[in-house]
Amino acid sequence: MSKTASFDIETYCPIEELTEEELEYLKGRRDYASQEEFYRDTAVNPYVSLLVSFSFFFLEEGRAYVFYMGEEDQRETLSEKYGEKPIELVYTSISIRDGLFSAERRLLEMLWEGLRVVDTLLTFHGRDFDMEFVKIRTIIHELYPPEFHRYLHPKGVNHIDLKDTLRAGRNNYSLNFISKRLGLPMDKGDMDGSRIREVFLRGEYRRVAEYNLRDALLTGMIYERVRKYLYHEHVLEMVKSAGFFNAKDLIEYALDRNLISGKETSMLIDLCKGKKELGPTDRQMEFLRSLVKDSEPELRDVCGLLGYDTLYRIVKSTEEEEIT
């Protein structure tokens, strides 16, 4: 069973630890209207800020996890109901007694471990912020998790950034605003991202975690509300309605009827095995045919790689065969 998880992070900049040279450099990169604006900017800069909390909400399981910096190592499980949906909440705090940098390393290791079981990643502004921040912090800690390239160079990995989906022209709207306009059964309360610094400095670590967790929950709820409008979900339902419930049948059917282009064949080969130098297109198709017999790619991934026109031709072909 594929796992779909919404994801969110919170960050904090220990600005007092920056040198005068570093502060001058950062302040000189743009004109800041106030000290508060400068603090907000540095808080999302992965070169000087830390990951202090991250959360996953696994939609199929109805379970959410938040990992965050706290006074001591501790785990707590709660259950809450949002509208008609009961959700199990698992809080895991990571001790900062050995320093923030050490605690962040542990968080990053847990984060990448969590990503290993995710098939579809849901974020809100995650493509340009969350995953980019995680990338730089991972490099700084010299970690090299197996999933690093899978998620930061996502070929065949399903990452849906709902901020892009819900953009209206050039206008972007906040997660909280959109959730309210969609009538979701929760909001972010009186907390917002600009207050993370002051809350963290006061040692209110659980409050940071709760705020972080709400963002992941809202992202997941928005996805459930709009999923039928997303391309991958639409084509997945379209091919299933034509009788294809696994990728192997879909690929073999399309190959038998010459419905896949040479480029799409190459991408499917990459999905099944990885890059390999081949000759003409017909050799590629034969190679793909042999590969798909011994592999089990996800139908969702195959639908994401094939063009809409190709999937439409496959579905129409099944309809024409039924008529004849």
mmCIF file of N, CA, C and O in Angstrom, residues 1-96:
data_model
loop_
_atom_site.group_PDB
_atom_site.id
_atom_site.type_symbol
_atom_site.label_atom_id
_atom_site.label_comp_id
_atom_site.label_asym_id
_atom_site.label_seq_id
_atom_site.Cartn_x
_atom_site.Cartn_y
_atom_site.Cartn_z
ATOM 1 N N MET A 1 0.843 -1.206 0.000
ATOM 2 C CA MET A 1 0.000 0.000 0.000
ATOM 3 C C MET A 1 0.877 1.254 0.000
ATOM 4 O O MET A 1 1.783 1.383 0.805
ATOM 5 N N SER A 2 0.614 2.129 -0.961
ATOM 6 C CA SER A 2 1.405 3.354 -1.031
ATOM 7 C C SER A 2 1.047 4.270 0.135
ATOM 8 O O SER A 2 -0.077 4.248 0.627
ATOM 9 N N LYS A 3 2.039 5.056 0.563
ATOM 10 C CA LYS A 3 1.832 5.947 1.691
ATOM 11 C C LYS A 3 1.922 7.402 1.246
ATOM 12 O O LYS A 3 2.914 7.831 0.655
ATOM 13 N N THR A 4 0.868 8.144 1.537
ATOM 14 C CA THR A 4 0.812 9.571 1.232
ATOM 15 C C THR A 4 0.959 10.338 2.530
ATOM 16 O O THR A 4 0.242 10.075 3.500
ATOM 17 N N ALA A 5 1.900 11.277 2.573
ATOM 18 C CA ALA A 5 2.144 12.029 3.808
ATOM 19 C C ALA A 5 2.342 13.507 3.507
ATOM 20 O O ALA A 5 3.089 13.876 2.598
ATOM 21 N N SER A 6 1.649 14.347 4.274
ATOM 22 C CA SER A 6 1.925 15.786 4.219
ATOM 23 C C SER A 6 3.090 16.070 5.158
ATOM 24 O O SER A 6 3.317 15.350 6.133
ATOM 25 N N PHE A 7 3.810 17.138 4.875
ATOM 26 C CA PHE A 7 5.088 17.377 5.536
ATOM 27 C C PHE A 7 5.288 18.867 5.748
ATOM 28 O O PHE A 7 4.914 19.676 4.908
ATOM 29 N N ASP A 8 5.877 19.222 6.904
ATOM 30 C CA ASP A 8 6.162 20.625 7.185
ATOM 31 C C ASP A 8 7.316 20.716 8.182
ATOM 32 O O ASP A 8 7.544 19.784 8.958
ATOM 33 N N ILE A 9 8.040 21.842 8.140
ATOM 34 C CA ILE A 9 9.153 22.042 9.066
ATOM 35 C C ILE A 9 9.030 23.402 9.742
ATOM 36 O O ILE A 9 8.307 24.287 9.263
ATOM 37 N N GLU A 10 9.734 23.576 10.871
ATOM 38 C CA GLU A 10 9.897 24.869 11.527
ATOM 39 C C GLU A 10 11.389 25.099 11.756
ATOM 40 O O GLU A 10 12.146 24.155 12.011
ATOM 41 N N THR A 11 11.795 26.357 11.661
ATOM 42 C CA THR A 11 13.212 26.696 11.745
ATOM 43 C C THR A 11 13.439 27.846 12.725
ATOM 44 O O THR A 11 12.529 28.622 13.030
ATOM 45 N N TYR A 12 14.690 27.939 13.188
ATOM 46 C CA TYR A 12 15.058 28.967 14.165
ATOM 47 C C TYR A 12 16.510 29.374 13.936
ATOM 48 O O TYR A 12 17.372 28.513 13.709
ATOM 49 N N CYS A 13 16.776 30.673 14.002
ATOM 50 C CA CYS A 13 18.135 31.171 13.808
ATOM 51 C C CYS A 13 18.726 31.633 15.146
ATOM 52 O O CYS A 13 18.210 32.582 15.751
ATOM 53 N N PRO A 14 19.808 31.000 15.606
ATOM 54 C CA PRO A 14 20.516 31.484 16.808
ATOM 55 C C PRO A 14 21.392 32.680 16.422
ATOM 56 O O PRO A 14 22.619 32.583 16.373
ATOM 57 N N ILE A 15 20.733 33.785 16.160
ATOM 58 C CA ILE A 15 21.409 34.936 15.558
ATOM 59 C C ILE A 15 22.512 35.497 16.445
ATOM 60 O O ILE A 15 23.472 36.103 15.962
ATOM 61 N N GLU A 16 22.389 35.272 17.742
ATOM 62 C CA GLU A 16 23.403 35.769 18.674
ATOM 63 C C GLU A 16 24.763 35.095 18.457
ATOM 64 O O GLU A 16 25.798 35.609 18.879
ATOM 65 N N GLU A 17 24.757 33.945 17.824
ATOM 66 C CA GLU A 17 25.994 33.206 17.596
ATOM 67 C C GLU A 17 26.699 33.606 16.305
ATOM 68 O O GLU A 17 27.817 33.148 16.040
ATOM 69 N N LEU A 18 26.071 34.455 15.501
ATOM 70 C CA LEU A 18 26.691 34.887 14.249
ATOM 71 C C LEU A 18 27.762 35.944 14.518
ATOM 72 O O LEU A 18 27.617 36.772 15.419
ATOM 73 N N THR A 19 28.815 35.933 13.732
ATOM 74 C CA THR A 19 29.881 36.923 13.886
ATOM 75 C C THR A 19 29.445 38.247 13.276
ATOM 76 O O THR A 19 28.489 38.311 12.492
ATOM 77 N N GLU A 20 30.156 39.310 13.633
ATOM 78 C CA GLU A 20 29.861 40.631 13.069
ATOM 79 C C GLU A 20 30.009 40.602 11.550
ATOM 80 O O GLU A 20 29.224 41.226 10.819
ATOM 81 N N GLU A 21 31.009 39.888 11.072
ATOM 82 C CA GLU A 21 31.224 39.791 9.621
ATOM 83 C C GLU A 21 30.046 39.116 8.937
ATOM 84 O O GLU A 21 29.585 39.563 7.875
ATOM 85 N N GLU A 22 29.534 38.053 9.567
ATOM 86 C CA GLU A 22 28.394 37.346 8.985
ATOM 87 C C GLU A 22 27.141 38.214 9.005
ATOM 88 O O GLU A 22 26.378 38.248 8.018
ATOM 89 N N LEU A 23 26.930 38.935 10.103
ATOM 90 C CA LEU A 23 25.761 39.817 10.195
ATOM 91 C C LEU A 23 25.813 40.917 9.148
ATOM 92 O O LEU A 23 24.813 41.242 8.506
ATOM 93 N N GLU A 24 26.981 41.528 8.979
ATOM 94 C CA GLU A 24 27.133 42.584 7.979
ATOM 95 C C GLU A 24 26.873 42.055 6.574
ATOM 96 O O GLU A 24 26.243 42.716 5.747
ATOM 97 N N TYR A 25 27.381 40.861 6.315
ATOM 98 C CA TYR A 25 27.161 40.264 4.992
ATOM 99 C C TYR A 25 25.673 40.026 4.743
ATOM 100 O O TYR A 25 25.145 40.374 3.680
ATOM 101 N N LEU A 26 24.982 39.441 5.718
ATOM 102 C CA LEU A 26 23.562 39.139 5.546
ATOM 103 C C LEU A 26 22.717 40.399 5.435
ATOM 104 O O LEU A 26 21.806 40.477 4.607
ATOM 105 N N LYS A 27 23.029 41.391 6.255
ATOM 106 C CA LYS A 27 22.268 42.646 6.195
ATOM 107 C C LYS A 27 22.519 43.386 4.896
ATOM 108 O O LYS A 27 21.651 44.136 4.414
ATOM 109 N N GLY A 28 23.699 43.200 4.321
ATOM 110 C CA GLY A 28 24.026 43.901 3.088
ATOM 111 C C GLY A 28 23.429 43.282 1.842
ATOM 112 O O GLY A 28 23.524 43.858 0.751
ATOM 113 N N ARG A 29 22.802 42.136 1.977
ATOM 114 C CA ARG A 29 22.227 41.467 0.805
ATOM 115 C C ARG A 29 20.939 42.116 0.320
ATOM 116 O O ARG A 29 20.540 41.946 -0.821
ATOM 117 N N ARG A 30 20.279 42.884 1.206
ATOM 118 C CA ARG A 30 19.060 43.592 0.810
ATOM 119 C C ARG A 30 18.772 44.685 1.832
ATOM 120 O O ARG A 30 19.391 44.730 2.901
ATOM 121 N N ASP A 31 17.863 45.573 1.505
ATOM 122 C CA ASP A 31 17.477 46.643 2.434
ATOM 123 C C ASP A 31 16.352 46.156 3.334
ATOM 124 O O ASP A 31 15.287 45.745 2.863
ATOM 125 N N TYR A 32 16.598 46.173 4.643
ATOM 126 C CA TYR A 32 15.585 45.732 5.606
ATOM 127 C C TYR A 32 14.913 46.940 6.243
ATOM 128 O O TYR A 32 15.584 47.876 6.689
ATOM 129 N N ALA A 33 13.585 46.892 6.293
ATOM 130 C CA ALA A 33 12.830 48.010 6.865
ATOM 131 C C ALA A 33 12.922 48.029 8.385
ATOM 132 O O ALA A 33 12.752 49.079 9.006
ATOM 133 N N SER A 34 13.194 46.886 9.007
ATOM 134 C CA SER A 34 13.264 46.810 10.465
ATOM 135 C C SER A 34 14.111 45.616 10.885
ATOM 136 O O SER A 34 14.435 44.743 10.076
ATOM 137 N N GLN A 35 14.460 45.603 12.166
ATOM 138 C CA GLN A 35 15.208 44.471 12.719
ATOM 139 C C GLN A 35 14.360 43.208 12.677
ATOM 140 O O GLN A 35 14.879 42.103 12.449
ATOM 141 N N GLU A 36 13.063 43.349 12.876
ATOM 142 C CA GLU A 36 12.162 42.199 12.850
ATOM 143 C C GLU A 36 12.149 41.547 11.468
ATOM 144 O O GLU A 36 12.133 40.314 11.343
ATOM 145 N N GLU A 37 12.179 42.387 10.435
ATOM 146 C CA GLU A 37 12.205 41.858 9.069
ATOM 147 C C GLU A 37 13.500 41.083 8.822
ATOM 148 O O GLU A 37 13.491 40.028 8.187
ATOM 149 N N PHE A 38 14.597 41.592 9.349
ATOM 150 C CA PHE A 38 15.881 40.905 9.220
ATOM 151 C C PHE A 38 15.843 39.553 9.939
ATOM 152 O O PHE A 38 16.314 38.546 9.421
ATOM 153 N N TYR A 39 15.266 39.536 11.134
ATOM 154 C CA TYR A 39 15.140 38.293 11.891
ATOM 155 C C TYR A 39 14.305 37.269 11.115
ATOM 156 O O TYR A 39 14.641 36.074 11.072
ATOM 157 N N ARG A 40 13.207 37.713 10.511
ATOM 158 C CA ARG A 40 12.343 36.801 9.745
ATOM 159 C C ARG A 40 13.097 36.205 8.558
ATOM 160 O O ARG A 40 12.946 35.031 8.230
ATOM 161 N N ASP A 41 13.921 37.043 7.930
ATOM 162 C CA ASP A 41 14.676 36.579 6.769
ATOM 163 C C ASP A 41 15.740 35.557 7.159
ATOM 164 O O ASP A 41 15.923 34.536 6.500
ATOM 165 N N THR A 42 16.449 35.841 8.253
ATOM 166 C CA THR A 42 17.490 34.900 8.679
ATOM 167 C C THR A 42 16.891 33.594 9.195
ATOM 168 O O THR A 42 17.519 32.543 9.092
ATOM 169 N N ALA A 43 15.687 33.656 9.721
ATOM 170 C CA ALA A 43 15.048 32.456 10.271
ATOM 171 C C ALA A 43 14.794 31.399 9.212
ATOM 172 O O ALA A 43 14.674 30.205 9.529
ATOM 173 N N VAL A 44 14.692 31.796 7.948
ATOM 174 C CA VAL A 44 14.448 30.832 6.871
ATOM 175 C C VAL A 44 15.685 30.638 5.996
ATOM 176 O O VAL A 44 15.608 30.041 4.917
ATOM 177 N N ASN A 45 16.825 31.146 6.451
ATOM 178 C CA ASN A 45 18.083 30.980 5.729
ATOM 179 C C ASN A 45 18.764 29.703 6.220
ATOM 180 O O ASN A 45 19.218 29.644 7.359
ATOM 181 N N PRO A 46 18.864 28.677 5.380
ATOM 182 C CA PRO A 46 19.391 27.384 5.858
ATOM 183 C C PRO A 46 20.875 27.400 6.215
ATOM 184 O O PRO A 46 21.356 26.464 6.859
ATOM 185 N N TYR A 47 21.586 28.448 5.829
ATOM 186 C CA TYR A 47 23.012 28.503 6.156
ATOM 187 C C TYR A 47 23.265 29.005 7.575
ATOM 188 O O TYR A 47 24.337 28.763 8.132
ATOM 189 N N VAL A 48 22.276 29.681 8.160
ATOM 190 C CA VAL A 48 22.484 30.211 9.512
ATOM 191 C C VAL A 48 21.400 29.767 10.492
ATOM 192 O O VAL A 48 21.485 30.058 11.676
ATOM 193 N N SER A 49 20.380 29.079 9.991
ATOM 194 C CA SER A 49 19.283 28.651 10.850
ATOM 195 C C SER A 49 19.284 27.139 11.028
ATOM 196 O O SER A 49 19.967 26.411 10.312
ATOM 197 N N LEU A 50 18.496 26.687 11.986
ATOM 198 C CA LEU A 50 18.429 25.273 12.337
ATOM 199 C C LEU A 50 17.028 24.726 12.127
ATOM 200 O O LEU A 50 16.039 25.440 12.290
ATOM 201 N N LEU A 51 16.957 23.458 11.784
ATOM 202 C CA LEU A 51 15.689 22.743 11.793
ATOM 203 C C LEU A 51 15.366 22.413 13.245
ATOM 204 O O LEU A 51 16.142 21.724 13.915
ATOM 205 N N VAL A 52 14.239 22.907 13.761
ATOM 206 C CA VAL A 52 13.902 22.642 15.168
ATOM 207 C C VAL A 52 12.664 21.763 15.319
ATOM 208 O O VAL A 52 12.374 21.292 16.422
ATOM 209 N N SER A 53 11.942 21.540 14.221
ATOM 210 C CA SER A 53 10.756 20.693 14.288
ATOM 211 C C SER A 53 10.354 20.271 12.876
ATOM 212 O O SER A 53 10.516 21.042 11.924
ATOM 213 N N PHE A 54 9.855 19.050 12.744
ATOM 214 C CA PHE A 54 9.265 18.620 11.472
ATOM 215 C C PHE A 54 8.127 17.658 11.771
ATOM 216 O O PHE A 54 8.084 17.030 12.832
ATOM 217 N N SER A 55 7.201 17.561 10.851
ATOM 218 C CA SER A 55 6.029 16.718 11.078
ATOM 219 C C SER A 55 5.579 16.025 9.806
ATOM 220 O O SER A 55 5.716 16.568 8.702
ATOM 221 N N PHE A 56 5.062 14.820 9.968
ATOM 222 C CA PHE A 56 4.442 14.041 8.903
ATOM 223 C C PHE A 56 3.013 13.709 9.311
ATOM 224 O O PHE A 56 2.752 13.345 10.456
ATOM 225 N N PHE A 57 2.095 13.796 8.351
ATOM 226 C CA PHE A 57 0.726 13.339 8.565
ATOM 227 C C PHE A 57 0.447 12.287 7.497
ATOM 228 O O PHE A 57 0.337 12.589 6.308
ATOM 229 N N PHE A 58 0.364 11.014 7.919
ATOM 230 C CA PHE A 58 0.101 9.905 7.003
ATOM 231 C C PHE A 58 -1.409 9.759 6.833
ATOM 232 O O PHE A 58 -2.106 9.325 7.764
ATOM 233 N N LEU A 59 -1.879 10.114 5.660
ATOM 234 C CA LEU A 59 -3.314 10.225 5.446
ATOM 235 C C LEU A 59 -4.032 8.886 5.520
ATOM 236 O O LEU A 59 -5.113 8.793 6.118
ATOM 237 N N GLU A 60 -3.461 7.842 4.894
ATOM 238 C CA GLU A 60 -4.145 6.546 4.888
ATOM 239 C C GLU A 60 -4.245 5.972 6.298
ATOM 240 O O GLU A 60 -5.233 5.320 6.636
ATOM 241 N N GLU A 61 -3.242 6.226 7.128
ATOM 242 C CA GLU A 61 -3.228 5.676 8.486
ATOM 243 C C GLU A 61 -4.013 6.528 9.475
ATOM 244 O O GLU A 61 -4.363 6.053 10.557
ATOM 245 N N GLY A 62 -4.228 7.805 9.133
ATOM 246 C CA GLY A 62 -4.862 8.700 10.090
ATOM 247 C C GLY A 62 -3.971 8.957 11.287
ATOM 248 O O GLY A 62 -4.448 9.111 12.417
ATOM 249 N N ARG A 63 -2.650 9.009 11.035
ATOM 250 C CA ARG A 63 -1.690 9.189 12.130
ATOM 251 C C ARG A 63 -0.686 10.281 11.753
ATOM 252 O O ARG A 63 -0.209 10.331 10.635
ATOM 253 N N ALA A 64 -0.398 11.163 12.710
ATOM 254 C CA ALA A 64 0.541 12.263 12.479
ATOM 255 C C ALA A 64 1.680 12.191 13.487
ATOM 256 O O ALA A 64 1.464 11.857 14.663
ATOM 257 N N TYR A 65 2.886 12.514 13.023
ATOM 258 C CA TYR A 65 4.076 12.491 13.864
ATOM 259 C C TYR A 65 4.747 13.854 13.830
ATOM 260 O O TYR A 65 4.886 14.456 12.754
ATOM 261 N N VAL A 66 5.172 14.326 14.993
ATOM 262 C CA VAL A 66 5.962 15.553 15.036
ATOM 263 C C VAL A 66 7.200 15.298 15.889
ATOM 264 O O VAL A 66 7.105 14.737 16.993
ATOM 265 N N PHE A 67 8.358 15.648 15.344
ATOM 266 C CA PHE A 67 9.637 15.501 16.031
ATOM 267 C C PHE A 67 10.186 16.904 16.256
ATOM 268 O O PHE A 67 10.260 17.697 15.309
ATOM 269 N N TYR A 68 10.591 17.196 17.484
ATOM 270 C CA TYR A 68 10.979 18.569 17.778
ATOM 271 C C TYR A 68 12.024 18.633 18.883
ATOM 272 O O TYR A 68 12.174 17.706 19.684
ATOM 273 N N MET A 69 12.764 19.746 18.914
ATOM 274 C CA MET A 69 13.733 19.970 19.979
ATOM 275 C C MET A 69 13.009 20.294 21.275
ATOM 276 O O MET A 69 12.067 21.097 21.289
ATOM 277 N N GLY A 70 13.468 19.669 22.368
ATOM 278 C CA GLY A 70 12.865 19.908 23.678
ATOM 279 C C GLY A 70 13.882 19.722 24.780
ATOM 280 O O GLY A 70 15.067 19.504 24.530
ATOM 281 N N GLU A 71 13.420 19.792 26.001
ATOM 282 C CA GLU A 71 14.316 19.672 27.146
ATOM 283 C C GLU A 71 14.909 18.270 27.274
ATOM 284 O O GLU A 71 16.053 18.096 27.676
ATOM 285 N N GLU A 72 14.115 17.250 26.937
ATOM 286 C CA GLU A 72 14.587 15.881 27.097
ATOM 287 C C GLU A 72 13.949 14.988 26.054
ATOM 288 O O GLU A 72 12.986 15.368 25.381
ATOM 289 N N ASP A 73 14.508 13.788 25.886
ATOM 290 C CA ASP A 73 13.922 12.812 24.986
ATOM 291 C C ASP A 73 12.614 12.297 25.592
ATOM 292 O O ASP A 73 12.595 11.821 26.735
ATOM 293 N N GLN A 74 11.565 12.404 24.828
ATOM 294 C CA GLN A 74 10.260 12.000 25.354
ATOM 295 C C GLN A 74 9.314 11.698 24.200
ATOM 296 O O GLN A 74 9.424 12.285 23.115
ATOM 297 N N ARG A 75 8.386 10.784 24.410
ATOM 298 C CA ARG A 75 7.396 10.423 23.386
ATOM 299 C C ARG A 75 6.018 10.371 24.031
ATOM 300 O O ARG A 75 5.854 9.838 25.129
ATOM 301 N N GLU A 76 5.038 10.934 23.338
ATOM 302 C CA GLU A 76 3.664 10.959 23.850
ATOM 303 C C GLU A 76 2.695 10.771 22.695
ATOM 304 O O GLU A 76 2.873 11.352 21.621
ATOM 305 N N THR A 77 1.673 9.960 22.925
ATOM 306 C CA THR A 77 0.660 9.707 21.904
ATOM 307 C C THR A 77 -0.695 10.207 22.387
ATOM 308 O O THR A 77 -1.120 9.898 23.502
ATOM 309 N N LEU A 78 -1.355 10.995 21.540
ATOM 310 C CA LEU A 78 -2.674 11.547 21.846
ATOM 311 C C LEU A 78 -3.629 11.215 20.714
ATOM 312 O O LEU A 78 -3.214 10.772 19.638
ATOM 313 N N SER A 79 -4.891 11.452 20.933
ATOM 314 C CA SER A 79 -5.887 11.254 19.889
ATOM 315 C C SER A 79 -6.821 12.454 19.877
ATOM 316 O O SER A 79 -7.320 12.865 20.931
ATOM 317 N N GLU A 80 -7.012 13.038 18.702
ATOM 318 C CA GLU A 80 -7.910 14.182 18.564
ATOM 319 C C GLU A 80 -8.824 13.971 17.370
ATOM 320 O O GLU A 80 -8.530 13.163 16.484
ATOM 321 N N LYS A 81 -9.907 14.711 17.356
ATOM 322 C CA LYS A 81 -10.871 14.597 16.270
ATOM 323 C C LYS A 81 -11.039 15.952 15.610
ATOM 324 O O LYS A 81 -11.280 16.962 16.272
ATOM 325 N N TYR A 82 -10.881 15.985 14.300
ATOM 326 C CA TYR A 82 -11.050 17.211 13.523
ATOM 327 C C TYR A 82 -12.229 16.998 12.587
ATOM 328 O O TYR A 82 -12.150 16.220 11.643
ATOM 329 N N GLY A 83 -13.342 17.672 12.886
ATOM 330 C CA GLY A 83 -14.561 17.394 12.158
ATOM 331 C C GLY A 83 -15.001 15.974 12.486
ATOM 332 O O GLY A 83 -15.166 15.617 13.651
ATOM 333 N N GLU A 84 -15.150 15.143 11.472
ATOM 334 C CA GLU A 84 -15.519 13.743 11.677
ATOM 335 C C GLU A 84 -14.310 12.825 11.642
ATOM 336 O O GLU A 84 -14.445 11.610 11.703
ATOM 337 N N LYS A 85 -13.105 13.407 11.531
ATOM 338 C CA LYS A 85 -11.909 12.595 11.312
ATOM 339 C C LYS A 85 -11.080 12.450 12.590
ATOM 340 O O LYS A 85 -10.483 13.413 13.052
ATOM 341 N N PRO A 86 -10.994 11.253 13.174
ATOM 342 C CA PRO A 86 -10.115 11.036 14.327
ATOM 343 C C PRO A 86 -8.677 10.836 13.846
ATOM 344 O O PRO A 86 -8.429 10.119 12.876
ATOM 345 N N ILE A 87 -7.735 11.469 14.516
ATOM 346 C CA ILE A 87 -6.322 11.378 14.131
ATOM 347 C C ILE A 87 -5.476 11.101 15.367
ATOM 348 O O ILE A 87 -5.632 11.765 16.396
ATOM 349 N N GLU A 88 -4.594 10.135 15.253
ATOM 350 C CA GLU A 88 -3.650 9.850 16.320
ATOM 351 C C GLU A 88 -2.441 10.754 16.155
ATOM 352 O O GLU A 88 -1.872 10.843 15.064
ATOM 353 N N LEU A 89 -2.045 11.428 17.232
ATOM 354 C CA LEU A 89 -0.932 12.379 17.194
ATOM 355 C C LEU A 89 0.216 11.831 18.052
ATOM 356 O O LEU A 89 0.017 11.529 19.227
ATOM 357 N N VAL A 90 1.392 11.734 17.470
ATOM 358 C CA VAL A 90 2.556 11.213 18.179
ATOM 359 C C VAL A 90 3.614 12.321 18.279
ATOM 360 O O VAL A 90 4.148 12.770 17.264
ATOM 361 N N TYR A 91 3.880 12.757 19.515
ATOM 362 C CA TYR A 91 4.877 13.804 19.771
ATOM 363 C C TYR A 91 6.182 13.152 20.241
ATOM 364 O O TYR A 91 6.177 12.362 21.181
ATOM 365 N N THR A 92 7.295 13.495 19.596
ATOM 366 C CA THR A 92 8.611 12.990 20.001
ATOM 367 C C THR A 92 9.566 14.166 20.152
ATOM 368 O O THR A 92 9.867 14.852 19.167
ATOM 369 N N SER A 93 10.008 14.413 21.389
ATOM 370 C CA SER A 93 10.947 15.510 21.620
ATOM 371 C C SER A 93 12.373 14.977 21.662
ATOM 372 O O SER A 93 12.626 13.870 22.153
ATOM 373 N N ILE A 94 13.296 15.770 21.152
ATOM 374 C CA ILE A 94 14.708 15.430 21.093
ATOM 375 C C ILE A 94 15.466 16.386 22.017
ATOM 376 O O ILE A 94 15.359 17.611 21.872
ATOM 377 N N SER A 95 16.213 15.843 22.949
ATOM 378 C CA SER A 95 16.892 16.655 23.956
ATOM 379 C C SER A 95 17.923 17.603 23.357
ATOM 380 O O SER A 95 18.680 17.234 22.453
ATOM 381 N N ILE A 96 17.945 18.834 23.874
ATOM 382 C CA ILE A 96 18.920 19.833 23.430
ATOM 383 C C ILE A 96 20.081 19.955 24.423
ATOM 384 O O ILE A 96 20.878 20.892 24.342
#
